[in-house]
Amino acid sequence: MSRLSVKKTYKLYIGGAFPRSESGRSYPVTSAKGEFLANASRASRKDARDAVVAARKAFPGWSGATPYNRGQILYRVAEMLEGRRAQFAEEVGGAKRAALEQVDAAIDRLVWYAGWSDKIASVRGAANPVAGPYFNLSTPEPTGVVAVVAPADPLLGLVSVVAPVIVTGNTCVVVASEPAPLAAITLAEVLATSDLPGGVVNVLTGRQAELAPWLAAHMDVNGLDLTGAEDADLALSCEQAAAENLKRVLRPVREDWAADPGTGRMTRFLETKTVWHPIGG
């Protein structure tokens, strides 16, 4: 007799744990051909608030870690993603060769950002000339908790928006791609076993329209990346809500995820602190 395969129910990733949605809801995830793949948790507003609490709790430790240590951890994530290459390719879907190429690109993107961890401060910082007997030094610091609406690209796009946020010392809450969330939760399983402290990355699956507005309006969220918000009205309402506490906002843009990412996404969620110090005092 042929056996029935056990279909996985993908859970949320909050504070380093994998809870079900407090609402008890889930939704079916299907392939491009309409075939059932798995069930994914449908996160609620309460789950979003819990994720923000976890991200805020993790922020002091993560932002206080050395840039070199953050780079080591991102490199470790890349190592472990490499070890599960075949699984990620299956969850990305499509032609096998193209899926493997996307997984490889995601691994390379993590390594690329890991290399920037202890260099971005040198590039963005400065010793400023001033008219007086003072040292004037500017250094970048992380913004805080960043809410990210992930793009439809299930892995390379996801890595390309999450890695620059955390490599610079921020923590984040990610709303995964609504139609293709499986790779995001599998990536969370990699993060959970890769030395990344719990709460640094929190992954929610479910409806963009349900989760994004509450994260945009949350007063303990400091930045908002709307890259994956495909509904123009939703993006506008989120941007308006974000203005309430002057969140830094990255508006939706169409990007070629295979292109050189540059440093723009890292610097978008950095603040510049300038210190004056007397010379010879």
Coordinates of C-alpha atoms in Angstrom, one line a residue, residues 9-254:
T9 CA 1.9 23.1 8.9
Y10 CA 4.3 26.0 8.8
K11 CA 4.2 28.1 12.0
L12 CA 5.2 31.6 12.8
Y13 CA 8.7 32.6 14.1
I14 CA 8.5 34.9 17.1
G15 CA 11.2 35.5 19.7
G16 CA 13.2 32.4 18.6
A17 CA 10.2 30.1 19.0
F18 CA 7.7 28.6 16.5
P19 CA 4.2 29.3 17.8
R20 CA 0.9 28.8 16.0
S21 CA -1.1 31.9 15.5
E22 CA -2.9 32.9 18.6
S23 CA -6.0 33.1 16.4
G24 CA -5.7 29.4 15.5
R25 CA -6.1 30.3 11.8
S26 CA -4.1 28.9 8.9
Y27 CA -4.4 29.1 5.1
P28 CA -3.5 26.7 2.3
V29 CA -0.4 27.4 0.2
T30 CA -0.5 26.1 -3.4
S31 CA 1.9 25.8 -6.3
A32 CA 1.7 27.8 -9.5
K33 CA -0.3 24.9 -10.9
G34 CA -2.8 25.0 -8.0
E35 CA -1.5 21.9 -6.2
F36 CA -1.7 21.9 -2.4
L37 CA 1.7 22.2 -0.8
A38 CA 1.2 22.9 2.9
N39 CA -0.7 25.0 5.4
A40 CA 0.7 28.2 6.7
S41 CA -0.3 30.0 9.9
R42 CA -2.3 33.2 9.4
A43 CA -0.9 35.7 11.8
S44 CA -3.2 38.1 13.7
R45 CA -2.7 41.6 15.1
K46 CA -1.8 40.0 18.4
D47 CA 0.9 38.0 16.8
A48 CA 2.3 41.2 15.2
R49 CA 2.4 42.9 18.6
D50 CA 4.1 39.9 20.1
A51 CA 6.7 40.0 17.4
V52 CA 7.4 43.7 18.0
V53 CA 7.8 43.0 21.7
A54 CA 10.3 40.2 20.9
A55 CA 12.2 42.4 18.4
R56 CA 12.5 45.3 21.0
K57 CA 13.7 42.9 23.7
A58 CA 16.4 41.6 21.4
F59 CA 17.5 45.0 20.2
P60 CA 20.0 46.0 23.0
G61 CA 21.9 42.8 22.8
W62 CA 22.0 42.6 19.0
S63 CA 22.9 46.3 18.5
G64 CA 25.5 46.0 21.2
A65 CA 27.2 43.1 19.6
T66 CA 30.4 43.8 17.7
P67 CA 30.0 44.2 13.9
Y68 CA 32.5 41.4 13.4
N69 CA 30.3 39.1 15.5
R70 CA 27.2 40.0 13.5
G71 CA 29.1 39.3 10.3
Q72 CA 30.1 35.9 11.7
I73 CA 26.5 35.0 12.4
L74 CA 25.3 36.0 9.0
Y75 CA 28.0 33.9 7.4
R76 CA 26.9 31.0 9.6
V77 CA 23.3 31.5 8.2
A78 CA 24.8 31.2 4.7
E79 CA 26.6 28.0 5.6
M80 CA 23.5 26.4 7.0
L81 CA 21.4 27.6 4.0
E82 CA 24.0 25.9 1.8
G83 CA 23.4 22.6 3.7
R84 CA 19.7 22.8 3.0
R85 CA 20.0 23.9 -0.6
A86 CA 17.8 21.2 -2.1
Q87 CA 15.0 21.8 0.3
F88 CA 15.0 25.5 -0.4
A89 CA 15.1 24.9 -4.1
E90 CA 11.9 22.8 -3.8
E91 CA 10.1 25.4 -1.8
V92 CA 11.1 28.2 -4.2
G93 CA 9.5 26.2 -6.9
G94 CA 9.6 26.4 -10.7
A95 CA 12.3 24.7 -12.8
K96 CA 14.9 22.9 -10.7
R97 CA 17.9 24.6 -12.2
A98 CA 16.5 28.1 -11.9
A99 CA 15.4 27.4 -8.3
L100 CA 18.9 26.2 -7.4
E101 CA 20.4 29.3 -9.0
Q102 CA 18.1 31.5 -6.8
V103 CA 19.1 29.6 -3.7
D104 CA 22.8 30.0 -4.6
A105 CA 22.2 33.7 -5.2
A106 CA 20.6 34.1 -1.8
I107 CA 23.5 32.3 -0.1
D108 CA 26.0 34.6 -1.9
R109 CA 23.9 37.7 -0.9
L110 CA 24.2 36.7 2.8
V111 CA 27.9 36.3 2.5
W112 CA 28.1 39.7 0.7
Y113 CA 26.3 41.4 3.5
A114 CA 28.3 39.6 6.2
G115 CA 31.4 41.1 4.7
W116 CA 30.0 44.6 5.1
S117 CA 29.2 44.2 8.8
D118 CA 32.5 45.7 10.1
K119 CA 33.0 48.1 7.1
I120 CA 29.8 50.1 6.8
A121 CA 30.7 52.3 9.8
S122 CA 34.0 53.3 8.1
V123 CA 32.2 54.1 4.9
R124 CA 29.3 56.1 6.5
G125 CA 31.2 57.6 9.4
A126 CA 33.5 60.6 9.2
A127 CA 35.9 62.8 11.1
N128 CA 34.4 66.3 10.4
P129 CA 36.6 69.4 10.0
V130 CA 35.3 72.2 12.4
A131 CA 36.4 75.7 13.2
G132 CA 37.6 75.2 16.7
P133 CA 39.8 73.0 19.0
Y134 CA 37.6 70.0 18.8
F135 CA 37.4 66.5 17.4
N136 CA 34.0 66.1 15.6
L137 CA 33.2 62.5 14.8
S138 CA 30.1 61.1 13.1
T139 CA 29.2 57.4 13.4
P140 CA 26.2 55.4 12.2
E141 CA 24.0 53.6 14.7
P142 CA 21.0 51.3 14.1
T143 CA 17.5 52.8 14.0
G144 CA 15.8 50.1 16.2
V145 CA 12.9 47.8 15.3
V146 CA 12.1 47.7 11.5
A147 CA 8.9 46.2 10.1
V148 CA 9.5 44.7 6.6
V149 CA 6.9 43.8 4.1
A150 CA 8.8 41.2 2.1
P151 CA 8.6 41.0 -1.7
A152 CA 7.0 38.3 -3.7
D153 CA 10.4 36.8 -4.5
P154 CA 10.3 34.0 -1.9
L155 CA 14.0 33.7 -1.0
L156 CA 16.5 36.0 -2.8
G157 CA 14.1 38.9 -2.4
L158 CA 13.5 38.0 1.2
V159 CA 17.2 37.7 2.1
S160 CA 17.9 41.0 0.2
V161 CA 15.5 43.0 2.4
V162 CA 16.2 41.2 5.8
A163 CA 20.0 40.9 5.7
P164 CA 20.8 44.7 5.3
V165 CA 18.4 45.5 8.2
I166 CA 20.0 43.1 10.7
V167 CA 23.7 43.3 9.7
T168 CA 23.7 47.0 10.8
G169 CA 22.3 46.1 14.3
N170 CA 18.6 46.5 13.8
T171 CA 16.0 43.9 14.7
C172 CA 13.0 43.2 12.5
V173 CA 9.5 41.9 12.1
V174 CA 8.9 40.4 8.6
V175 CA 5.6 39.9 6.8
A176 CA 6.5 37.1 4.4
S177 CA 5.2 36.8 0.9
E178 CA 1.5 36.0 1.1
P179 CA 1.3 33.5 -1.8
A180 CA 4.8 31.9 -1.3
P181 CA 5.6 31.9 2.5
L182 CA 7.2 28.5 2.8
A183 CA 10.8 29.5 2.1
A184 CA 10.5 32.3 4.7
I185 CA 9.6 29.9 7.5
T186 CA 12.3 27.4 6.5
L187 CA 14.8 30.3 6.5
A188 CA 13.5 31.0 10.1
E189 CA 14.4 27.4 11.0
V190 CA 17.9 28.1 9.7
L191 CA 18.1 31.3 11.7
A192 CA 16.9 29.5 14.9
T193 CA 19.9 27.2 14.7
S194 CA 22.6 29.6 13.5
D195 CA 23.6 31.5 16.6
L196 CA 21.2 34.4 15.7
P197 CA 19.7 35.5 19.1
G198 CA 15.9 34.9 19.3
G199 CA 13.9 38.0 18.5
V200 CA 16.4 39.6 16.1
V201 CA 14.3 38.3 13.1
N202 CA 10.6 37.5 13.6
V203 CA 8.6 36.1 10.7
L204 CA 4.8 36.4 10.2
T205 CA 2.8 34.7 7.5
G206 CA -0.6 35.7 6.5
R207 CA -2.4 38.6 4.9
Q208 CA -0.4 41.7 4.1
A209 CA -3.5 43.9 4.3
E210 CA -4.2 42.6 7.8
L211 CA -0.7 42.9 9.3
A212 CA 1.1 45.8 7.5
P213 CA -1.2 48.6 8.7
W214 CA -0.8 47.6 12.4
L215 CA 3.0 47.4 12.1
A216 CA 3.0 50.8 10.4
A217 CA 1.0 52.3 13.2
H218 CA 2.9 50.6 16.0
M219 CA 4.6 53.2 18.2
D220 CA 7.5 50.9 19.1
V221 CA 8.4 50.3 15.5
N222 CA 11.1 52.7 14.3
G223 CA 11.4 51.9 10.6
L224 CA 9.2 50.5 7.8
D225 CA 10.2 48.8 4.6
L226 CA 7.3 48.6 2.2
T227 CA 9.1 46.9 -0.6
G228 CA 6.7 44.1 -0.9
A229 CA 3.5 46.1 -0.6
E230 CA 2.0 45.7 -4.1
D231 CA -1.3 47.4 -3.4
A232 CA -0.7 51.2 -3.8
D233 CA -3.5 52.1 -1.5
L234 CA -2.1 49.8 1.2
A235 CA 1.4 51.3 0.8
L236 CA 0.0 54.9 1.1
S237 CA -2.1 54.1 4.2
C238 CA 0.9 52.5 5.8
E239 CA 3.2 55.4 5.0
Q240 CA 0.6 57.8 6.5
A241 CA 0.4 55.7 9.7
A242 CA 4.2 55.6 9.9
A243 CA 4.3 59.4 10.1
E244 CA 2.7 59.3 13.5
N245 CA 6.0 58.6 15.2
L246 CA 8.3 59.7 12.3
K247 CA 9.3 56.2 11.3
R248 CA 11.9 55.9 8.5
V249 CA 10.1 54.6 5.5
L250 CA 11.4 52.8 2.4
R251 CA 8.7 53.0 -0.2
P252 CA 7.8 50.2 -2.6
V253 CA 10.1 49.9 -5.6
R254 CA 10.5 47.3 -8.3

